[in-house]
Short mmCIF file of C-alpha atoms and ligand atoms in Angstrom, two decimals:
data_model
loop_
_atom_site.label_atom_id
_atom_site.label_comp_id
_atom_site.label_asym_id
_atom_site.label_seq_id
_atom_site.Cartn_x
_atom_site.Cartn_y
_atom_site.Cartn_z
CA MET A 181 172.20 109.32 1.93
CA ASN A 182 170.34 107.53 4.83
CA ASN A 183 166.57 106.91 5.02
CA THR A 184 166.10 106.94 8.73
CA LYS A 185 162.81 108.49 9.76
CA TYR A 186 162.77 111.11 12.28
CA ASN A 187 160.93 109.00 15.07
CA LYS A 188 161.66 109.19 18.86
CA GLY A 189 163.87 106.45 20.05
CA LEU A 190 166.95 104.47 19.11
CA HIS A 191 168.06 104.15 15.57
CA ASP A 192 170.24 101.30 14.45
CA ILE A 193 172.78 102.78 11.98
CA GLY A 194 174.46 99.52 11.50
CA ASN A 195 177.75 97.77 12.40
CA GLY A 196 177.13 98.56 16.35
CA ILE A 197 176.48 102.15 15.79
CA TYR A 198 173.39 103.80 17.18
CA ALA A 199 171.57 107.19 17.26
CA TYR A 200 168.95 108.28 19.84
CA LEU A 201 166.69 110.96 18.53
CA GLN A 202 164.15 113.03 20.25
CA PRO A 203 161.75 114.82 17.92
CA ASP A 204 160.92 117.61 17.41
CA GLY A 205 164.42 118.76 18.32
CA SER A 206 163.52 122.21 19.64
CA TRP A 207 164.57 123.63 23.07
CA GLY A 208 165.99 120.76 25.28
CA TRP A 209 165.10 117.95 22.73
CA SER A 210 168.51 116.69 22.07
CA ASN A 211 170.06 113.56 20.33
CA ALA A 212 172.59 111.21 21.61
CA GLY A 213 174.53 108.22 20.24
CA LEU A 214 176.07 104.87 21.13
CA ILE A 215 179.18 103.24 19.61
CA THR A 216 179.80 99.53 20.37
CA ASP A 217 182.42 96.93 19.42
CA CYS A 218 183.43 93.68 20.99
CA ASN A 219 181.35 94.46 24.21
CA GLU A 220 182.96 97.86 24.67
CA SER A 221 180.97 100.92 24.33
CA LEU A 222 181.06 104.74 24.09
CA LEU A 223 177.99 106.83 24.87
CA VAL A 224 177.84 110.33 23.05
CA ASP A 225 175.88 112.76 25.40
CA THR A 226 173.16 112.18 27.87
CA LEU A 227 169.90 113.99 27.86
CA TYR A 228 168.30 117.03 29.64
CA ASP A 229 167.00 115.05 32.78
CA GLN A 230 167.55 111.57 34.40
CA PRO A 231 164.15 110.05 33.48
CA LEU A 232 164.68 110.84 29.81
CA THR A 233 168.29 109.44 29.97
CA ALA A 234 167.02 106.30 31.74
CA THR A 235 164.55 105.76 28.93
CA MET A 236 167.32 106.11 26.36
CA LEU A 237 169.66 103.78 28.31
CA LYS A 238 166.97 101.23 28.58
CA ALA A 239 166.49 101.31 24.77
CA MET A 240 170.25 100.82 24.36
CA LYS A 241 170.37 97.88 26.78
CA ASP A 242 167.37 96.13 24.86
CA ALA A 243 169.17 96.61 21.59
CA THR A 244 172.75 95.66 22.70
CA GLY A 245 172.59 93.91 25.95
CA ILE A 246 174.94 96.55 27.38
CA GLU A 247 173.77 98.00 30.74
CA ALA A 248 174.23 101.55 31.84
CA LYS A 249 176.67 100.65 34.44
CA GLU A 250 178.80 98.77 31.86
CA ILE A 251 179.26 101.59 29.55
CA ASN A 252 182.92 102.32 29.42
CA THR A 253 183.11 105.78 28.18
CA LEU A 254 180.76 108.82 27.92
CA VAL A 255 181.67 111.85 25.82
CA ASN A 256 179.94 115.16 26.44
CA THR A 257 180.11 117.02 23.12
CA HIS A 258 179.55 120.42 24.95
CA ALA A 259 178.34 121.87 28.18
CA ASN A 260 174.74 122.60 27.63
CA GLY A 261 172.30 120.76 30.25
CA ASP A 262 170.46 119.03 27.38
CA HIS A 263 173.58 117.10 26.52
CA THR A 264 175.00 116.52 30.20
CA TRP A 265 172.35 116.46 32.85
CA GLY A 266 171.80 112.86 32.58
CA ASN A 267 175.55 112.05 33.32
CA GLY A 268 174.70 110.85 36.89
CA LEU A 269 173.17 107.66 35.41
CA VAL A 270 176.53 106.67 33.69
CA ARG A 271 178.69 107.12 36.66
CA ASN A 272 180.85 104.04 36.13
CA ALA A 273 182.09 105.57 32.90
CA GLU A 274 185.05 107.58 32.19
CA ILE A 275 183.45 110.90 31.29
CA ILE A 276 185.47 112.82 28.60
CA THR A 277 185.08 116.51 27.38
CA SER A 278 187.17 119.05 25.96
CA LYS A 279 188.90 121.16 28.63
CA GLN A 280 186.70 124.23 27.48
CA THR A 281 183.60 122.24 27.93
CA ALA A 282 184.56 121.19 31.48
CA GLU A 283 185.33 124.75 32.50
CA GLN A 284 182.05 125.93 30.93
CA MET A 285 180.02 123.26 32.87
CA LEU A 286 181.26 124.84 36.12
CA GLU A 287 179.73 128.13 34.96
CA GLU A 288 176.59 127.01 33.20
CA ILE A 289 173.15 127.67 34.62
CA SER A 290 172.20 124.84 37.20
CA PRO A 291 169.20 122.56 37.21
CA GLN A 292 168.26 124.27 40.50
CA MET A 293 168.37 127.66 38.75
CA MET A 294 166.08 126.36 36.00
CA VAL A 295 163.59 125.07 38.65
CA ASN A 296 163.71 128.45 40.30
CA MET A 297 163.12 130.18 37.19
CA LEU A 298 160.17 128.08 36.41
CA LEU A 299 158.67 128.68 39.98
CA ASN A 300 159.10 132.35 39.49
CA ALA A 301 158.17 132.38 35.71
CA LYS A 302 154.59 133.99 36.39
CA ASN A 303 156.35 137.04 37.74
CA MET A 304 158.86 137.39 34.85
CA GLY A 305 156.70 138.83 32.16
CA GLU A 306 157.51 137.79 28.52
CA ALA A 307 160.75 136.02 29.75
CA GLY A 308 158.63 133.85 32.00
CA GLU A 309 156.23 133.12 29.25
CA PHE A 310 159.09 132.01 27.04
CA ILE A 311 160.46 129.73 30.01
CA LEU A 312 157.21 128.15 30.77
CA GLU A 313 156.43 127.50 26.95
CA ASN A 314 159.82 125.81 26.32
CA PHE A 315 161.15 124.49 29.56
CA SER A 316 158.20 122.98 31.42
CA GLY A 317 157.99 119.17 32.17
CA PHE A 318 161.63 118.44 32.68
CA ALA A 319 162.43 116.52 35.86
CA TRP A 320 165.26 118.83 37.41
CA GLU A 321 164.15 118.78 41.12
CA GLY A 322 167.16 117.90 43.23
CA LEU A 323 169.36 116.97 40.11
CA GLU A 324 173.11 117.33 40.73
CA VAL A 325 175.28 117.70 37.69
CA THR A 326 178.00 114.93 37.29
CA MET A 327 181.08 116.38 36.03
CA PRO A 328 183.68 114.93 33.51
CA THR A 329 186.50 112.77 34.75
CA LYS A 330 188.97 113.26 32.00
CA THR A 331 189.52 116.41 29.54
CA PHE A 332 191.44 116.79 26.44
CA GLU A 333 192.62 119.72 24.37
CA GLY A 334 192.40 119.73 20.61
CA GLU A 335 192.08 116.20 19.60
CA LEU A 336 191.99 112.76 21.29
CA ASP A 337 192.07 109.39 19.65
CA LEU A 338 190.14 106.53 21.33
CA LYS A 339 189.41 102.88 20.66
CA VAL A 340 185.91 101.25 21.32
CA GLY A 341 186.80 97.53 20.77
CA HIS A 342 188.64 97.56 17.42
CA LYS A 343 186.92 100.74 16.22
CA SER A 344 188.87 103.95 16.10
CA VAL A 345 186.84 106.97 17.44
CA LYS A 346 188.31 110.38 16.88
CA LEU A 347 187.21 113.38 19.16
CA LYS A 348 188.00 116.89 17.89
CA ASN A 349 187.24 120.17 19.64
CA VAL A 350 186.18 122.54 16.85
CA GLY A 351 184.73 125.22 19.55
CA PRO A 352 184.37 127.91 20.45
CA ALA A 353 181.29 128.03 18.16
CA HIS A 354 177.92 127.00 19.50
CA THR A 355 179.57 126.91 23.10
CA ASP A 356 183.05 127.48 24.59
CA GLY A 357 184.05 123.82 23.46
CA ASP A 358 182.20 121.75 20.80
CA THR A 359 183.46 118.17 20.33
CA LEU A 360 182.87 116.17 17.28
CA VAL A 361 182.87 112.26 17.52
CA TYR A 362 183.94 110.65 14.28
CA VAL A 363 183.95 106.98 13.61
CA PRO A 364 186.13 106.85 10.25
CA ASP A 365 185.85 103.26 9.41
CA ASP A 366 181.98 103.49 9.59
CA LYS A 367 181.80 106.90 7.96
CA VAL A 368 179.70 108.14 10.83
CA ILE A 369 180.07 111.38 12.80
CA TYR A 370 178.15 112.75 15.85
CA THR A 371 178.41 116.55 15.67
CA GLY A 372 176.78 117.69 18.93
CA ASP A 373 175.01 121.08 18.54
CA ILE A 374 177.48 122.14 15.69
CA LEU A 375 174.49 120.93 13.59
CA PHE A 376 170.71 121.65 14.18
CA ILE A 377 168.77 120.10 11.38
CA ASP A 378 165.48 121.48 10.53
CA GLY A 379 165.86 123.86 13.60
CA THR A 380 167.61 127.13 13.92
CA PRO A 381 171.12 126.90 15.27
CA VAL A 382 171.80 129.01 18.31
CA ILE A 383 175.21 130.96 18.54
CA TRP A 384 175.85 131.09 22.33
CA SER A 385 179.44 131.60 22.22
CA GLY A 386 180.83 132.05 18.68
CA PRO A 387 182.72 133.36 16.81
CA THR A 388 180.51 132.52 13.93
CA SER A 389 183.41 132.24 11.64
CA ASN A 390 184.83 129.36 13.72
CA TRP A 391 181.51 127.65 13.38
CA ILE A 392 181.40 127.89 9.67
CA LYS A 393 185.05 126.56 9.73
CA ALA A 394 183.65 123.45 11.77
CA CYS A 395 181.04 122.91 9.13
CA ASP A 396 183.75 123.22 6.34
CA TYR A 397 185.71 120.50 8.34
CA ILE A 398 182.87 118.21 8.56
CA LEU A 399 182.38 118.61 4.75
CA SER A 400 185.95 117.68 4.26
CA LEU A 401 185.61 114.28 5.95
CA ASP A 402 184.71 110.99 4.35
CA VAL A 403 181.30 110.65 6.08
CA ASP A 404 177.86 109.20 5.04
CA VAL A 405 175.86 109.23 8.09
CA ILE A 406 175.86 112.54 10.24
CA VAL A 407 173.98 112.60 13.52
CA PRO A 408 173.11 116.24 14.59
CA GLY A 409 172.59 117.44 18.30
CA HIS A 410 169.01 118.25 17.23
CA GLY A 411 166.93 117.08 14.46
CA PRO A 412 166.89 114.11 12.08
CA ILE A 413 169.91 112.16 10.88
CA THR A 414 171.39 113.94 7.92
CA ASP A 415 174.14 113.92 5.39
CA LYS A 416 176.47 116.63 3.90
CA ASN A 417 173.48 118.58 2.58
CA GLY A 418 172.42 119.14 6.10
CA VAL A 419 175.83 120.46 6.96
CA ARG A 420 175.53 122.94 3.96
CA GLN A 421 172.37 124.27 5.12
CA VAL A 422 173.59 125.17 8.59
CA ARG A 423 176.86 126.77 6.99
CA ASP A 424 174.53 128.87 4.73
CA TYR A 425 172.41 130.05 7.58
CA LEU A 426 175.46 131.10 9.62
CA ASN A 427 176.96 132.86 6.57
CA TYR A 428 173.60 134.69 5.89
CA ILE A 429 173.14 135.79 9.52
CA SER A 430 176.75 136.92 9.63
CA VAL A 431 176.47 138.96 6.40
CA GLU A 432 173.03 140.44 7.12
CA SER A 433 173.90 141.33 10.89
CA ARG A 434 177.05 143.24 9.56
CA ARG A 435 175.07 145.19 7.11
CA ARG A 436 172.59 146.47 9.72
CA PHE A 437 175.47 147.02 12.38
CA ASP A 438 177.09 149.38 10.01
CA ALA A 439 173.83 151.08 9.20
CA GLY A 440 173.40 151.90 12.93
CA MET A 441 170.60 149.52 13.75
CA ASN A 442 170.49 147.98 17.42
CA PHE A 443 170.61 144.18 17.40
CA TYR A 444 166.96 143.49 18.07
CA GLU A 445 165.88 145.89 15.16
CA ALA A 446 168.33 143.95 13.09
CA ALA A 447 167.01 140.57 14.10
CA ASN A 448 163.40 141.67 13.08
CA ASP A 449 164.51 143.31 9.96
CA ILE A 450 166.35 140.16 8.58
CA ALA A 451 164.08 138.23 6.28
CA LEU A 452 164.45 134.54 6.98
CA GLY A 453 163.30 133.09 3.65
CA ASP A 454 163.51 129.40 3.67
CA PHE A 455 165.29 129.44 7.04
CA GLY A 456 161.79 130.57 8.37
CA LYS A 457 160.57 127.02 7.89
CA TRP A 458 162.78 125.73 10.64
CA THR A 459 161.65 125.48 14.37
CA ASP A 460 162.82 128.12 16.80
CA THR A 461 163.27 130.90 14.36
CA GLU A 462 163.34 133.36 17.36
CA ARG A 463 166.99 132.30 18.07
CA ILE A 464 167.94 134.84 15.38
CA VAL A 465 167.60 137.31 18.30
CA ILE A 466 170.42 135.60 20.26
CA ASN A 467 172.43 134.99 16.91
CA VAL A 468 172.35 138.60 15.80
CA PHE A 469 173.23 139.55 19.38
CA SER A 470 176.31 137.30 19.31
CA GLN A 471 177.33 138.80 15.98
CA TYR A 472 177.00 142.45 17.52
CA LYS A 473 179.13 141.31 20.54
CA GLU A 474 181.83 140.35 17.94
CA PHE A 475 181.47 143.62 15.92
CA ASN A 476 181.37 145.57 19.22
CA LYS A 477 184.64 144.05 20.14
CA GLU A 478 186.10 145.62 17.00
CA THR A 479 184.43 149.00 17.75
CA THR A 480 184.76 148.92 21.64
CA LYS A 481 180.96 149.77 21.94
CA ALA A 482 179.24 147.77 24.70
CA GLU A 483 175.65 146.32 24.42
CA VAL A 484 175.16 143.45 26.84
CA PRO A 485 171.63 142.49 27.93
CA ASP A 486 171.43 139.52 30.31
CA ILE A 487 169.86 136.06 29.55
CA ILE A 488 166.61 137.00 30.90
CA GLU A 489 166.48 140.10 28.60
CA LEU A 490 167.35 137.86 25.56
CA LEU A 491 164.57 135.36 26.63
CA LYS A 492 162.18 138.29 26.87
CA LEU A 493 163.19 139.69 23.45
CA MET A 494 162.86 136.20 21.87
CA GLN A 495 159.29 135.99 23.18
CA GLN A 496 158.57 139.43 21.54
CA TYR A 497 159.96 138.24 18.39
CA LYS A 498 157.71 135.15 18.46
CA ASN A 499 154.68 137.25 19.42
CA ASN A 500 155.46 139.84 16.70
CA ASN A 501 155.91 137.15 14.05
CA SER A 502 152.77 135.37 14.94
CA LEU A 503 150.93 138.67 14.84
CA LYS A 504 152.53 139.29 11.38
CA SER A 505 151.34 135.93 10.07
CA THR A 506 147.85 136.46 11.41
CA HIS A 507 147.71 139.84 9.81
CA SER A 508 148.78 138.62 6.46
CA HIS A 509 146.24 135.72 6.66
CA ASN A 510 143.48 138.33 7.32
CA CYS A 511 144.58 140.50 4.44
CA CYS A 512 144.39 137.47 2.13
CA GLU A 513 140.79 136.79 3.26
CA ASN A 514 139.89 140.31 2.67
CA HIS A 515 140.87 140.39 -0.83
ZN1 ZN B 284 171.43 121.00 22.49
#
């Protein structure tokens, strides 16, 4: 068990290993990491824009003396912008991802598309409301995405100084490729977005069963310190909570699919219990949608709203649920 507080900035895990955390971990506020030994270094992920990444790299230099241009290797755990859009500041490094992540990076929404959506958000109804609430304030103007320079399939063993570092692609799960970065001698693992801690996981790709398998794989390793893609540093209890959520969503979605509910009705109908204390509960809309996509493949039914429609439905879910909580609050006052 570790006692690291969830403060913004660089956390020294010990023996040349660091985590960089960005509370509160919600949309776009991701974590990263640095592994160093004998003047060699490996950076795990960059952040959502270059100023955020520059601040992180400065903190890393202050702690280790290693400048951004001296970083040997960058591993992008997956394709989402909040883990890759700062890559341009680490151009001297060899940039490694799984083959699936490199492919997905070519298809991902671009920084310019995000800028355009923000400019147009006022005309986009509830989807626009969602975009303004969650994605304002990042510096994406003119940002070009820097692509990986090396890809791997399955697993890749690296050395940082004398330290062994094991990369393993456990995707598709959160995205098409999801790489774990494991440092066995130090019993530390960086999981990318295979783990959201105290925040709701989001199933962009699935299958969910594969993500649950990834959680089981982490639980099988000899690890003490687990750095998630979002949220505070955790241990195996954090992994179990994510696995429990995924199991729960999977079972409850299936029940409602079989009963003929549509995915949005199902998302609203599933009681979150303790999972409701996490941030970004509205992601259940995407999660149930992803489950239905899997079920529909079995039944060949098609139900495919686009991303803007999903953003709109997430905003509706948020608005409904804040109405529900205001309503129950009033009821209490009346009695
Ligand atoms: Zn992320």
